[in-house]
PDB file of C-alpha atoms and ligand atoms in Angstrom:
ATOM      1  CA  MET W 291      50.672 188.912  99.793  1.00  0.00           C
ATOM      2  CA  SER W 292      52.127 186.524 102.290  1.00  0.00           C
ATOM      3  CA  VAL W 293      51.816 182.946 103.444  1.00  0.00           C
ATOM      4  CA  LEU W 294      50.573 182.876 107.034  1.00  0.00           C
ATOM      5  CA  THR W 295      51.542 180.356 109.715  1.00  0.00           C
ATOM      6  CA  ILE W 296      48.915 177.655 110.252  1.00  0.00           C
ATOM      7  CA  LEU W 297      48.267 176.642 113.874  1.00  0.00           C
ATOM      8  CA  GLU W 298      48.447 172.904 114.482  1.00  0.00           C
ATOM      9  CA  PHE W 299      46.455 170.888 116.980  1.00  0.00           C
ATOM     10  CA  PRO W 300      46.615 170.823 120.017  1.00  0.00           C
ATOM     11  CA  ASP W 301      47.333 174.568 119.939  1.00  0.00           C
ATOM     12  CA  PRO W 302      44.748 176.013 122.393  1.00  0.00           C
ATOM     13  CA  ARG W 303      44.221 179.046 120.107  1.00  0.00           C
ATOM     14  CA  LEU W 304      42.283 176.698 117.772  1.00  0.00           C
ATOM     15  CA  ARG W 305      39.547 176.760 120.467  1.00  0.00           C
ATOM     16  CA  THR W 306      38.962 180.518 120.135  1.00  0.00           C
ATOM     17  CA  GLN W 307      35.512 181.782 119.078  1.00  0.00           C
ATOM     18  CA  ALA W 308      35.782 184.161 116.123  1.00  0.00           C
ATOM     19  CA  ALA W 309      34.090 187.572 116.252  1.00  0.00           C
ATOM     20  CA  PRO W 310      31.955 189.005 113.422  1.00  0.00           C
ATOM     21  CA  VAL W 311      33.681 191.194 110.833  1.00  0.00           C
ATOM     22  CA  THR W 312      32.437 194.779 110.999  1.00  0.00           C
ATOM     23  CA  ALA W 313      34.992 196.628 108.820  1.00  0.00           C
ATOM     24  CA  PHE W 314      35.044 195.752 105.105  1.00  0.00           C
ATOM     25  CA  ASP W 315      38.247 197.644 104.436  1.00  0.00           C
ATOM     26  CA  ALA W 316      41.597 197.228 102.672  1.00  0.00           C
ATOM     27  CA  GLU W 317      42.926 195.288 105.660  1.00  0.00           C
ATOM     28  CA  LEU W 318      40.176 192.678 105.275  1.00  0.00           C
ATOM     29  CA  LYS W 319      40.859 192.335 101.539  1.00  0.00           C
ATOM     30  CA  GLN W 320      44.570 191.897 102.214  1.00  0.00           C
ATOM     31  CA  PHE W 321      43.814 189.296 104.883  1.00  0.00           C
ATOM     32  CA  VAL W 322      41.537 187.313 102.534  1.00  0.00           C
ATOM     33  CA  ALA W 323      44.241 187.426  99.813  1.00  0.00           C
ATOM     34  CA  ASP W 324      46.773 186.109 102.349  1.00  0.00           C
ATOM     35  CA  MET W 325      44.372 183.343 103.403  1.00  0.00           C
ATOM     36  CA  PHE W 326      44.005 182.206  99.781  1.00  0.00           C
ATOM     37  CA  GLU W 327      47.768 182.272  99.314  1.00  0.00           C
ATOM     38  CA  THR W 328      48.232 180.259 102.524  1.00  0.00           C
ATOM     39  CA  MET W 329      45.578 177.701 101.561  1.00  0.00           C
ATOM     40  CA  TYR W 330      46.952 177.184  98.030  1.00  0.00           C
ATOM     41  CA  ASP W 331      50.522 177.012  99.335  1.00  0.00           C
ATOM     42  CA  ALA W 332      49.482 174.215 101.724  1.00  0.00           C
ATOM     43  CA  ASN W 333      47.420 172.414  99.033  1.00  0.00           C
ATOM     44  CA  GLY W 334      44.323 172.790 101.179  1.00  0.00           C
ATOM     45  CA  VAL W 335      40.701 173.004 100.023  1.00  0.00           C
ATOM     46  CA  GLY W 336      39.583 175.276 102.853  1.00  0.00           C
ATOM     47  CA  LEU W 337      40.963 177.518 105.568  1.00  0.00           C
ATOM     48  CA  ALA W 338      39.364 179.359 108.470  1.00  0.00           C
ATOM     49  CA  ALA W 339      40.807 182.556 109.970  1.00  0.00           C
ATOM     50  CA  THR W 340      41.085 180.768 113.338  1.00  0.00           C
ATOM     51  CA  GLN W 341      43.735 178.488 111.838  1.00  0.00           C
ATOM     52  CA  VAL W 342      46.014 181.459 111.145  1.00  0.00           C
ATOM     53  CA  ASN W 343      45.349 182.940 114.597  1.00  0.00           C
ATOM     54  CA  VAL W 344      43.010 185.705 113.412  1.00  0.00           C
ATOM     55  CA  HIS W 345      39.754 185.444 115.303  1.00  0.00           C
ATOM     56  CA  LYS W 346      37.322 186.961 112.826  1.00  0.00           C
ATOM     57  CA  ARG W 347      34.495 185.226 110.955  1.00  0.00           C
ATOM     58  CA  VAL W 348      36.299 184.688 107.637  1.00  0.00           C
ATOM     59  CA  LEU W 349      36.766 181.468 105.684  1.00  0.00           C
ATOM     60  CA  VAL W 350      38.101 180.611 102.244  1.00  0.00           C
ATOM     61  CA  ALA W 351      37.603 177.509 100.115  1.00  0.00           C
ATOM     62  CA  ASP W 352      38.372 176.121  96.680  1.00  0.00           C
ATOM     63  CA  MET W 353      37.201 172.597  95.897  1.00  0.00           C
ATOM     64  CA  SER W 354      38.111 172.710  92.199  1.00  0.00           C
ATOM     65  CA  GLU W 355      40.779 170.463  90.646  1.00  0.00           C
ATOM     66  CA  GLU W 356      42.176 173.431  88.737  1.00  0.00           C
ATOM     67  CA  ARG W 357      42.379 175.605  91.891  1.00  0.00           C
ATOM     68  CA  ASN W 358      40.554 178.387  90.115  1.00  0.00           C
ATOM     69  CA  GLN W 359      37.247 178.676  91.993  1.00  0.00           C
ATOM     70  CA  PRO W 360      38.084 180.737  95.062  1.00  0.00           C
ATOM     71  CA  LEU W 361      35.242 181.294  97.492  1.00  0.00           C
ATOM     72  CA  ALA W 362      35.554 183.725 100.409  1.00  0.00           C
ATOM     73  CA  LEU W 363      32.785 183.879 103.001  1.00  0.00           C
ATOM     74  CA  VAL W 364      32.599 186.595 105.633  1.00  0.00           C
ATOM     75  CA  ASN W 365      30.231 186.299 108.611  1.00  0.00           C
ATOM     76  CA  ALA W 366      28.825 183.081 107.124  1.00  0.00           C
ATOM     77  CA  GLU W 367      25.963 181.341 108.851  1.00  0.00           C
ATOM     78  CA  ILE W 368      24.170 178.126 107.971  1.00  0.00           C
ATOM     79  CA  ILE W 369      20.456 178.881 107.699  1.00  0.00           C
ATOM     80  CA  GLY W 370      19.316 175.534 106.304  1.00  0.00           C
ATOM     81  CA  LYS W 371      20.495 171.917 106.295  1.00  0.00           C
ATOM     82  CA  GLU W 372      19.265 168.882 104.405  1.00  0.00           C
ATOM     83  CA  GLY W 373      20.211 165.204 104.396  1.00  0.00           C
ATOM     84  CA  THR W 374      23.407 163.582 105.624  1.00  0.00           C
ATOM     85  CA  GLN W 375      26.678 162.423 104.094  1.00  0.00           C
ATOM     86  CA  VAL W 376      29.796 160.704 105.370  1.00  0.00           C
ATOM     87  CA  TYR W 377      32.984 162.200 103.971  1.00  0.00           C
ATOM     88  CA  GLN W 378      36.642 161.577 104.728  1.00  0.00           C
ATOM     89  CA  GLU W 379      37.970 164.859 106.088  1.00  0.00           C
ATOM     90  CA  GLY W 380      41.434 166.188 106.612  1.00  0.00           C
ATOM     91  CA  CYS W 381      42.556 169.509 108.043  1.00  0.00           C
ATOM     92  CA  LEU W 382      45.624 171.714 107.596  1.00  0.00           C
ATOM     93  CA  SER W 383      45.817 171.922 111.404  1.00  0.00           C
ATOM     94  CA  PHE W 384      46.056 168.099 111.578  1.00  0.00           C
ATOM     95  CA  PRO W 385      48.748 167.196 109.040  1.00  0.00           C
ATOM     96  CA  GLY W 386      48.612 163.640 107.749  1.00  0.00           C
ATOM     97  CA  ILE W 387      45.424 162.428 109.417  1.00  0.00           C
ATOM     98  CA  TYR W 388      42.002 161.800 107.911  1.00  0.00           C
ATOM     99  CA  ALA W 389      38.709 160.563 109.333  1.00  0.00           C
ATOM    100  CA  ASP W 390      35.123 159.976 108.263  1.00  0.00           C
ATOM    101  CA  VAL W 391      32.707 162.573 109.619  1.00  0.00           C
ATOM    102  CA  THR W 392      28.928 162.674 109.181  1.00  0.00           C
ATOM    103  CA  ARG W 393      27.530 166.073 108.208  1.00  0.00           C
ATOM    104  CA  ALA W 394      24.609 167.605 106.324  1.00  0.00           C
ATOM    105  CA  LEU W 395      24.527 166.820 102.586  1.00  0.00           C
ATOM    106  CA  LYS W 396      23.237 170.244 101.583  1.00  0.00           C
ATOM    107  CA  VAL W 397      23.520 173.581 103.329  1.00  0.00           C
ATOM    108  CA  THR W 398      22.049 176.992 102.685  1.00  0.00           C
ATOM    109  CA  VAL W 399      24.488 179.679 103.739  1.00  0.00           C
ATOM    110  CA  LYS W 400      23.961 183.361 104.368  1.00  0.00           C
ATOM    111  CA  ALA W 401      27.192 185.366 104.138  1.00  0.00           C
ATOM    112  CA  GLN W 402      28.862 188.564 103.020  1.00  0.00           C
ATOM    113  CA  ASP W 403      31.574 189.045 100.416  1.00  0.00           C
ATOM    114  CA  VAL W 404      34.755 191.067 101.054  1.00  0.00           C
ATOM    115  CA  GLU W 405      32.884 194.230 100.080  1.00  0.00           C
ATOM    116  CA  GLY W 406      30.231 193.566 102.715  1.00  0.00           C
ATOM    117  CA  LYS W 407      27.553 192.639 100.192  1.00  0.00           C
ATOM    118  CA  ALA W 408      25.135 190.071 101.641  1.00  0.00           C
ATOM    119  CA  PHE W 409      24.213 186.950  99.676  1.00  0.00           C
ATOM    120  CA  THR W 410      22.743 183.498 100.126  1.00  0.00           C
ATOM    121  CA  MET W 411      24.172 180.363  98.504  1.00  0.00           C
ATOM    122  CA  GLU W 412      23.511 176.660  98.457  1.00  0.00           C
ATOM    123  CA  ALA W 413      26.255 174.057  98.647  1.00  0.00           C
ATOM    124  CA  GLU W 414      26.109 170.304  98.299  1.00  0.00           C
ATOM    125  CA  GLY W 415      28.536 167.387  98.660  1.00  0.00           C
ATOM    126  CA  PRO W 416      32.229 168.169  99.258  1.00  0.00           C
ATOM    127  CA  LEU W 417      31.726 171.953  99.246  1.00  0.00           C
ATOM    128  CA  ALA W 418      28.989 171.592 101.874  1.00  0.00           C
ATOM    129  CA  VAL W 419      31.414 169.500 103.971  1.00  0.00           C
ATOM    130  CA  CYS W 420      34.120 172.117 103.588  1.00  0.00           C
ATOM    131  CA  ILE W 421      31.877 175.003 104.639  1.00  0.00           C
ATOM    132  CA  GLN W 422      30.611 173.095 107.696  1.00  0.00           C
ATOM    133  CA  HIS W 423      34.194 172.139 108.638  1.00  0.00           C
ATOM    134  CA  GLU W 424      35.492 175.719 108.323  1.00  0.00           C
ATOM    135  CA  LEU W 425      32.516 177.183 110.203  1.00  0.00           C
ATOM    136  CA  ASP W 426      33.308 174.770 113.039  1.00  0.00           C
ATOM    137  CA  HIS W 427      36.839 176.226 113.205  1.00  0.00           C
ATOM    138  CA  LEU W 428      35.354 179.707 113.633  1.00  0.00           C
ATOM    139  CA  ALA W 429      33.389 178.344 116.604  1.00  0.00           C
ATOM    140  CA  GLY W 430      36.529 176.787 118.126  1.00  0.00           C
ATOM    141  CA  LYS W 431      35.593 173.283 117.058  1.00  0.00           C
ATOM    142  CA  VAL W 432      37.734 170.765 115.119  1.00  0.00           C
ATOM    143  CA  PHE W 433      36.796 167.668 113.106  1.00  0.00           C
ATOM    144  CA  VAL W 434      38.251 165.140 115.550  1.00  0.00           C
ATOM    145  CA  ASP W 435      35.694 166.373 118.109  1.00  0.00           C
ATOM    146  CA  TYR W 436      33.146 164.276 116.196  1.00  0.00           C
ATOM    147  CA  LEU W 437      35.085 161.016 116.625  1.00  0.00           C
ATOM    148  CA  SER W 438      34.836 158.479 119.417  1.00  0.00           C
ATOM    149  CA  PRO W 439      37.565 158.949 122.073  1.00  0.00           C
ATOM    150  CA  LEU W 440      39.178 155.682 120.943  1.00  0.00           C
ATOM    151  CA  LYS W 441      39.352 156.688 117.282  1.00  0.00           C
ATOM    152  CA  ARG W 442      40.455 160.211 118.173  1.00  0.00           C
ATOM    153  CA  ASN W 443      43.320 159.015 120.390  1.00  0.00           C
ATOM    154  CA  MET W 444      44.482 156.597 117.726  1.00  0.00           C
ATOM    155  CA  LEU W 445      44.628 159.328 115.082  1.00  0.00           C
ATOM    156  CA  LEU W 446      46.264 161.881 117.361  1.00  0.00           C
ATOM    157  CA  LYS W 447      48.949 159.345 118.316  1.00  0.00           C
ATOM    158  CA  ARG W 448      49.549 158.711 114.628  1.00  0.00           C
ATOM    159  CA  MET W 449      49.874 162.450 113.994  1.00  0.00           C
ATOM    160  CA  GLU W 450      52.328 162.803 116.897  1.00  0.00           C
ATOM    161  CA  LYS W 451      54.406 159.908 115.583  1.00  0.00           C
ATOM    162  CA  GLN W 452      54.525 161.405 112.077  1.00  0.00           C
ATOM    163  CA  ARG W 453      55.492 164.763 113.559  1.00  0.00           C
ATOM    164  CA  LYS W 454      58.412 163.187 115.470  1.00  0.00           C
ATOM    165  CA  GLN W 455      59.528 161.284 112.371  1.00  0.00           C
ATOM    166  CA  ALA W 456      59.418 164.477 110.315  1.00  0.00           C
ATOM    167  CA  ALA W 457      61.394 166.322 112.996  1.00  0.00           C
ATOM    168  CA  SER W 458      64.116 163.671 113.119  1.00  0.00           C
ATOM    169  CA  ALA W 459      64.341 163.163 109.355  1.00  0.00           C
TER     170      ALA W 459
HETATM  171 NI1   NI L 885      40.299 172.314 109.238  1.00  0.00          NI
END
């Protein structure tokens, strides 16, 4: 297994549309294992393939405190949404910045597992946020796209400042 490099905003590759997975082979299983390793290494709760510059419809998540509830979704699609929630989101491609985003409270998701087996699941609360956030990545969208230009610029300036400080430290 290996830890993959995570693209950071404003890398234009984060705007790539991911293509459906058609081969459920050893390469896919290895890639999913690497995504989990990368996400856990970065202390993230979710990661989309787009963020590691692989443009296939794969996402991983683990919202548990104990980091022992790995969820991998291949070719996931939201087929139902209910309610709304405001949740403070962060993103491994935006180190150090967080912002409130309004999304659906509950989602029904149709997906495949790494073997290609189709299933439907329901998610609510933080897991529903995570799935919506990661699916956006696969469509080339990022969470700051939801913010007002003023708020977005403020956060991106803050991120740039932190990046410079980290580089000079
Ligand atoms: Ni993200």
